[in-house]
Amino acid sequence: LDTGLYFERDTTWFGTGYLQTLEPRLYYLYVPFRDQNDLPIFDTSNTDLNFAQLFQENIFAGGDRIANANQLSYAVTSRLVRPSDGQELLRAVAGQRYYFTDQKVFVPGQPSRSESLTPVILGLSGRVAPDWTVDLGVQYRLAEGASLERLVTGVRYSPAPASVASVSYRYT
């Protein structure tokens, strides 16, 4: 079950008119447990948790395992859009997933989930100049021993269609 709302309003920043959105989203997923221990594993692995993964049907990449699930993902996105051409100038996202049941399907040798709440995923992306975009993504664990789990930041330069240069840094 995937549901969301889309709110928009006209706003002014530094004397320029923009369209601002607020987009809350809820995603409930239920996949019953099926014993898959007798099936071979060829190329399946755990996926990396990120904002897009909050809304995926399987926590595994590859077709050898389908994870059991009883979970709720919740998130909110806000954008600042230039109405004259639809250019997105700024995007902020925040989201998290809650698991109602334990993980029962595993990939041997890979870590399995032990907590019922994922880290909070925060992101900020913005066009700082016509050809330059800056991105920042953070995963922060709020549970016991609160800590920064991941940080990804990057700069992208795109002077013309189909040409791009980017540099990024990832901390885990």
PDB file of C-alpha atoms in Angstrom, residues 39 84 94 104 121:
ATOM      1  CA  LEU A  39      17.368 -22.674  -2.966  1.00  0.00           C
ATOM      2  CA  SER A  84       8.887  29.654 -15.366  1.00  0.00           C
ATOM      3  CA  ALA A  94      13.630  12.815   5.346  1.00  0.00           C
ATOM      4  CA  LYS A 104      13.582 -14.451   8.671  1.00  0.00           C
ATOM      5  CA  ILE A 121      17.677   9.215   6.205  1.00  0.00           C
TER       6      ILE A 121
END
